Amino acid sequence: MERRPDVTPPQPPTQAEISAEIAALGGSRPGLAHPDRGYAPYRSSALRHPVKPLVVVKDPEAVELAGPVFGVSDITELDSDLTRQHTGEPQGERMTVTGRVLDRDGRPVRGQLVEIWQANAAGRYAHQRDDHPAPLDPHFTGAGRCLTDDEGRYSFTTIKPGPYPWRNHTNAWRPAHIHFSLFGHAFTQRLITQMYFPGDPLFPYDPILQSVTDEAARGRLVAAYDHDLSVPEWSLGYRWDIVLDGPTATWIEEGR
């Protein structure tokens, strides 16, 4: 039997190679343009974005009637406090994250279901597919939700998430972040984005954040530390507003 020659598997790109690709694409989609759905430095985006035309919905009302519904009675006080959902205290830096959901004219968007999910303080998700060898926290699941009030305000008490490796390339690490989901008035209106923390040294190395090539738009994904929001001897405070449309809109994960 003829022996097959050894085949060397392709090596993942280095951080230097990814950083060069990021630099080459910097500013390539200015203003409010969403990231390229096939953004090359974010390797898995080539397999994850839609390539076929959108399906035309003939009866939008029928779609909304078949989707999930929610109301004030479905949300409890514990849903927005991720530090009180279990029998003990979670490990990590406790914080309060709050802000307003606004339309393009700065008006509050009321009664919106806001959901978050995140890694724990060690940078690990409570999910069976997360095999990052960092400790799980039995007192932290990392998911919460609330409804915006009459001022469009949401608020969560949680733990600051840690960075984690994600195998996009050699030595790839994601900056600390929290995923946000907004449902609007129906399931079909769902929007998803991410919130980051000021001063993170991993920002320049992260293809997902850098896929937002407009610097101002990228900056709107970073929360601001607000000392007046800090609760004495309890939590540090961060403020992050979400603008749904217009020239100061928050980037949304469109088409992913």
PDB file of N, CA and C in Angstrom, residues 129-171:
ATOM      1  N   ARG A 129     -20.666  24.446  26.219  1.00  0.00           N
ATOM      2  CA  ARG A 129     -19.701  24.538  25.129  1.00  0.00           C
ATOM      3  C   ARG A 129     -18.475  25.369  25.492  1.00  0.00           C
ATOM      4  N   ASP A 130     -18.486  25.998  26.657  1.00  0.00           N
ATOM      5  CA  ASP A 130     -17.332  26.774  27.085  1.00  0.00           C
ATOM      6  C   ASP A 130     -16.377  25.851  27.833  1.00  0.00           C
ATOM      7  N   ASP A 131     -15.279  25.473  27.186  1.00  0.00           N
ATOM      8  CA  ASP A 131     -14.308  24.585  27.810  1.00  0.00           C
ATOM      9  C   ASP A 131     -13.028  25.316  28.192  1.00  0.00           C
ATOM     10  N   HIS A 132     -13.098  26.637  28.275  1.00  0.00           N
ATOM     11  CA  HIS A 132     -11.954  27.432  28.751  1.00  0.00           C
ATOM     12  C   HIS A 132     -11.599  26.976  30.165  1.00  0.00           C
ATOM     13  N   PRO A 133     -10.330  26.589  30.433  1.00  0.00           N
ATOM     14  CA  PRO A 133      -9.976  26.051  31.749  1.00  0.00           C
ATOM     15  C   PRO A 133      -9.854  27.122  32.826  1.00  0.00           C
ATOM     16  N   ALA A 134     -10.930  27.845  33.029  1.00  0.00           N
ATOM     17  CA  ALA A 134     -11.037  28.819  34.113  1.00  0.00           C
ATOM     18  C   ALA A 134     -12.161  28.336  35.033  1.00  0.00           C
ATOM     19  N   PRO A 135     -12.141  28.713  36.289  1.00  0.00           N
ATOM     20  CA  PRO A 135     -13.137  28.176  37.218  1.00  0.00           C
ATOM     21  C   PRO A 135     -14.552  28.672  36.934  1.00  0.00           C
ATOM     22  N   LEU A 136     -15.508  27.773  37.086  1.00  0.00           N
ATOM     23  CA  LEU A 136     -16.908  28.162  37.103  1.00  0.00           C
ATOM     24  C   LEU A 136     -17.260  28.669  38.492  1.00  0.00           C
ATOM     25  N   ASP A 137     -18.241  29.540  38.553  1.00  0.00           N
ATOM     26  CA  ASP A 137     -18.705  30.081  39.829  1.00  0.00           C
ATOM     27  C   ASP A 137     -20.093  29.514  40.107  1.00  0.00           C
ATOM     28  N   PRO A 138     -20.244  28.675  41.150  1.00  0.00           N
ATOM     29  CA  PRO A 138     -21.551  28.078  41.412  1.00  0.00           C
ATOM     30  C   PRO A 138     -22.614  29.098  41.796  1.00  0.00           C
ATOM     31  N   HIS A 139     -22.199  30.310  42.108  1.00  0.00           N
ATOM     32  CA  HIS A 139     -23.150  31.344  42.523  1.00  0.00           C
ATOM     33  C   HIS A 139     -23.338  32.430  41.461  1.00  0.00           C
ATOM     34  N   PHE A 140     -22.944  32.105  40.216  1.00  0.00           N
ATOM     35  CA  PHE A 140     -23.103  33.110  39.162  1.00  0.00           C
ATOM     36  C   PHE A 140     -23.418  32.414  37.845  1.00  0.00           C
ATOM     37  N   THR A 141     -24.605  32.683  37.313  1.00  0.00           N
ATOM     38  CA  THR A 141     -25.027  32.115  36.034  1.00  0.00           C
ATOM     39  C   THR A 141     -24.725  33.057  34.882  1.00  0.00           C
ATOM     40  N   GLY A 142     -24.771  34.362  35.129  1.00  0.00           N
ATOM     41  CA  GLY A 142     -24.384  35.324  34.114  1.00  0.00           C
ATOM     42  C   GLY A 142     -25.475  35.732  33.154  1.00  0.00           C
ATOM     43  N   ALA A 143     -26.741  35.677  33.566  1.00  0.00           N
ATOM     44  CA  ALA A 143     -27.841  36.093  32.695  1.00  0.00           C
ATOM     45  C   ALA A 143     -28.866  36.878  33.503  1.00  0.00           C
ATOM     46  N   GLY A 144     -29.387  37.953  32.920  1.00  0.00           N
ATOM     47  CA  GLY A 144     -30.391  38.750  33.608  1.00  0.00           C
ATOM     48  C   GLY A 144     -31.268  39.491  32.611  1.00  0.00           C
ATOM     49  N   ARG A 145     -32.354  40.087  33.123  1.00  0.00           N
ATOM     50  CA  ARG A 145     -33.255  40.830  32.254  1.00  0.00           C
ATOM     51  C   ARG A 145     -34.055  41.835  33.065  1.00  0.00           C
ATOM     52  N   CYS A 146     -34.552  42.856  32.383  1.00  0.00           N
ATOM     53  CA  CYS A 146     -35.412  43.849  33.016  1.00  0.00           C
ATOM     54  C   CYS A 146     -36.202  44.554  31.927  1.00  0.00           C
ATOM     55  N   LEU A 147     -37.190  45.353  32.321  1.00  0.00           N
ATOM     56  CA  LEU A 147     -37.944  46.200  31.402  1.00  0.00           C
ATOM     57  C   LEU A 147     -37.530  47.649  31.614  1.00  0.00           C
ATOM     58  N   THR A 148     -37.412  48.415  30.528  1.00  0.00           N
ATOM     59  CA  THR A 148     -37.119  49.839  30.690  1.00  0.00           C
ATOM     60  C   THR A 148     -38.314  50.545  31.321  1.00  0.00           C
ATOM     61  N   ASP A 149     -38.017  51.563  32.146  1.00  0.00           N
ATOM     62  CA  ASP A 149     -39.084  52.288  32.832  1.00  0.00           C
ATOM     63  C   ASP A 149     -39.586  53.434  31.956  1.00  0.00           C
ATOM     64  N   ASP A 150     -40.365  54.344  32.550  1.00  0.00           N
ATOM     65  CA  ASP A 150     -40.949  55.440  31.781  1.00  0.00           C
ATOM     66  C   ASP A 150     -39.901  56.401  31.221  1.00  0.00           C
ATOM     67  N   GLU A 151     -38.700  56.405  31.802  1.00  0.00           N
ATOM     68  CA  GLU A 151     -37.609  57.234  31.300  1.00  0.00           C
ATOM     69  C   GLU A 151     -36.695  56.464  30.357  1.00  0.00           C
ATOM     70  N   GLY A 152     -37.110  55.234  30.005  1.00  0.00           N
ATOM     71  CA  GLY A 152     -36.291  54.406  29.134  1.00  0.00           C
ATOM     72  C   GLY A 152     -35.105  53.788  29.836  1.00  0.00           C
ATOM     73  N   ARG A 153     -35.117  53.798  31.159  1.00  0.00           N
ATOM     74  CA  ARG A 153     -33.954  53.380  31.937  1.00  0.00           C
ATOM     75  C   ARG A 153     -33.976  51.882  32.238  1.00  0.00           C
ATOM     76  N   TYR A 154     -32.811  51.255  32.140  1.00  0.00           N
ATOM     77  CA  TYR A 154     -32.602  49.877  32.581  1.00  0.00           C
ATOM     78  C   TYR A 154     -31.538  49.894  33.676  1.00  0.00           C
ATOM     79  N   SER A 155     -31.454  48.838  34.473  1.00  0.00           N
ATOM     80  CA  SER A 155     -30.423  48.765  35.510  1.00  0.00           C
ATOM     81  C   SER A 155     -30.169  47.318  35.878  1.00  0.00           C
ATOM     82  N   PHE A 156     -28.880  46.965  35.996  1.00  0.00           N
ATOM     83  CA  PHE A 156     -28.483  45.627  36.416  1.00  0.00           C
ATOM     84  C   PHE A 156     -27.409  45.727  37.501  1.00  0.00           C
ATOM     85  N   THR A 157     -27.463  44.808  38.427  1.00  0.00           N
ATOM     86  CA  THR A 157     -26.373  44.591  39.372  1.00  0.00           C
ATOM     87  C   THR A 157     -25.721  43.272  38.997  1.00  0.00           C
ATOM     88  N   THR A 158     -24.411  43.292  38.797  1.00  0.00           N
ATOM     89  CA  THR A 158     -23.749  42.092  38.301  1.00  0.00           C
ATOM     90  C   THR A 158     -22.292  42.086  38.744  1.00  0.00           C
ATOM     91  N   ILE A 159     -21.502  41.193  38.162  1.00  0.00           N
ATOM     92  CA  ILE A 159     -20.080  41.069  38.433  1.00  0.00           C
ATOM     93  C   ILE A 159     -19.318  41.434  37.163  1.00  0.00           C
ATOM     94  N   LYS A 160     -18.224  42.168  37.302  1.00  0.00           N
ATOM     95  CA  LYS A 160     -17.454  42.516  36.109  1.00  0.00           C
ATOM     96  C   LYS A 160     -16.875  41.250  35.486  1.00  0.00           C
ATOM     97  N   PRO A 161     -17.164  41.005  34.201  1.00  0.00           N
ATOM     98  CA  PRO A 161     -16.665  39.791  33.557  1.00  0.00           C
ATOM     99  C   PRO A 161     -15.170  39.879  33.279  1.00  0.00           C
ATOM    100  N   GLY A 162     -14.535  38.717  33.183  1.00  0.00           N
ATOM    101  CA  GLY A 162     -13.129  38.676  32.836  1.00  0.00           C
ATOM    102  C   GLY A 162     -12.931  38.450  31.354  1.00  0.00           C
ATOM    103  N   PRO A 163     -11.743  38.761  30.813  1.00  0.00           N
ATOM    104  CA  PRO A 163     -11.427  38.439  29.416  1.00  0.00           C
ATOM    105  C   PRO A 163     -11.256  36.940  29.252  1.00  0.00           C
ATOM    106  N   TYR A 164     -11.341  36.459  28.014  1.00  0.00           N
ATOM    107  CA  TYR A 164     -11.190  35.025  27.791  1.00  0.00           C
ATOM    108  C   TYR A 164     -10.623  34.750  26.397  1.00  0.00           C
ATOM    109  N   PRO A 165      -9.943  33.617  26.219  1.00  0.00           N
ATOM    110  CA  PRO A 165      -9.427  33.247  24.903  1.00  0.00           C
ATOM    111  C   PRO A 165     -10.545  32.722  24.019  1.00  0.00           C
ATOM    112  N   TRP A 166     -10.402  32.926  22.675  1.00  0.00           N
ATOM    113  CA  TRP A 166     -11.507  32.486  21.808  1.00  0.00           C
ATOM    114  C   TRP A 166     -11.055  31.849  20.494  1.00  0.00           C
ATOM    115  N   ARG A 167      -9.783  31.571  20.313  1.00  0.00           N
ATOM    116  CA  ARG A 167      -9.270  30.709  19.246  1.00  0.00           C
ATOM    117  C   ARG A 167      -9.459  31.260  17.833  1.00  0.00           C
ATOM    118  N   ASN A 168      -9.700  32.540  17.703  1.00  0.00           N
ATOM    119  CA  ASN A 168      -9.764  33.117  16.365  1.00  0.00           C
ATOM    120  C   ASN A 168      -8.384  33.093  15.699  1.00  0.00           C
ATOM    121  N   HIS A 169      -7.356  33.240  16.515  1.00  0.00           N
ATOM    122  CA  HIS A 169      -5.973  33.209  16.056  1.00  0.00           C
ATOM    123  C   HIS A 169      -5.102  32.892  17.265  1.00  0.00           C
ATOM    124  N   THR A 170      -3.814  32.767  17.059  1.00  0.00           N
ATOM    125  CA  THR A 170      -2.910  32.462  18.166  1.00  0.00           C
ATOM    126  C   THR A 170      -2.928  33.585  19.199  1.00  0.00           C
ATOM    127  N   ASN A 171      -3.152  33.213  20.441  1.00  0.00           N
ATOM    128  CA  ASN A 171      -3.178  34.155  21.556  1.00  0.00           C
ATOM    129  C   ASN A 171      -4.295  35.195  21.419  1.00  0.00           C
TER     130      ASN A 171
END
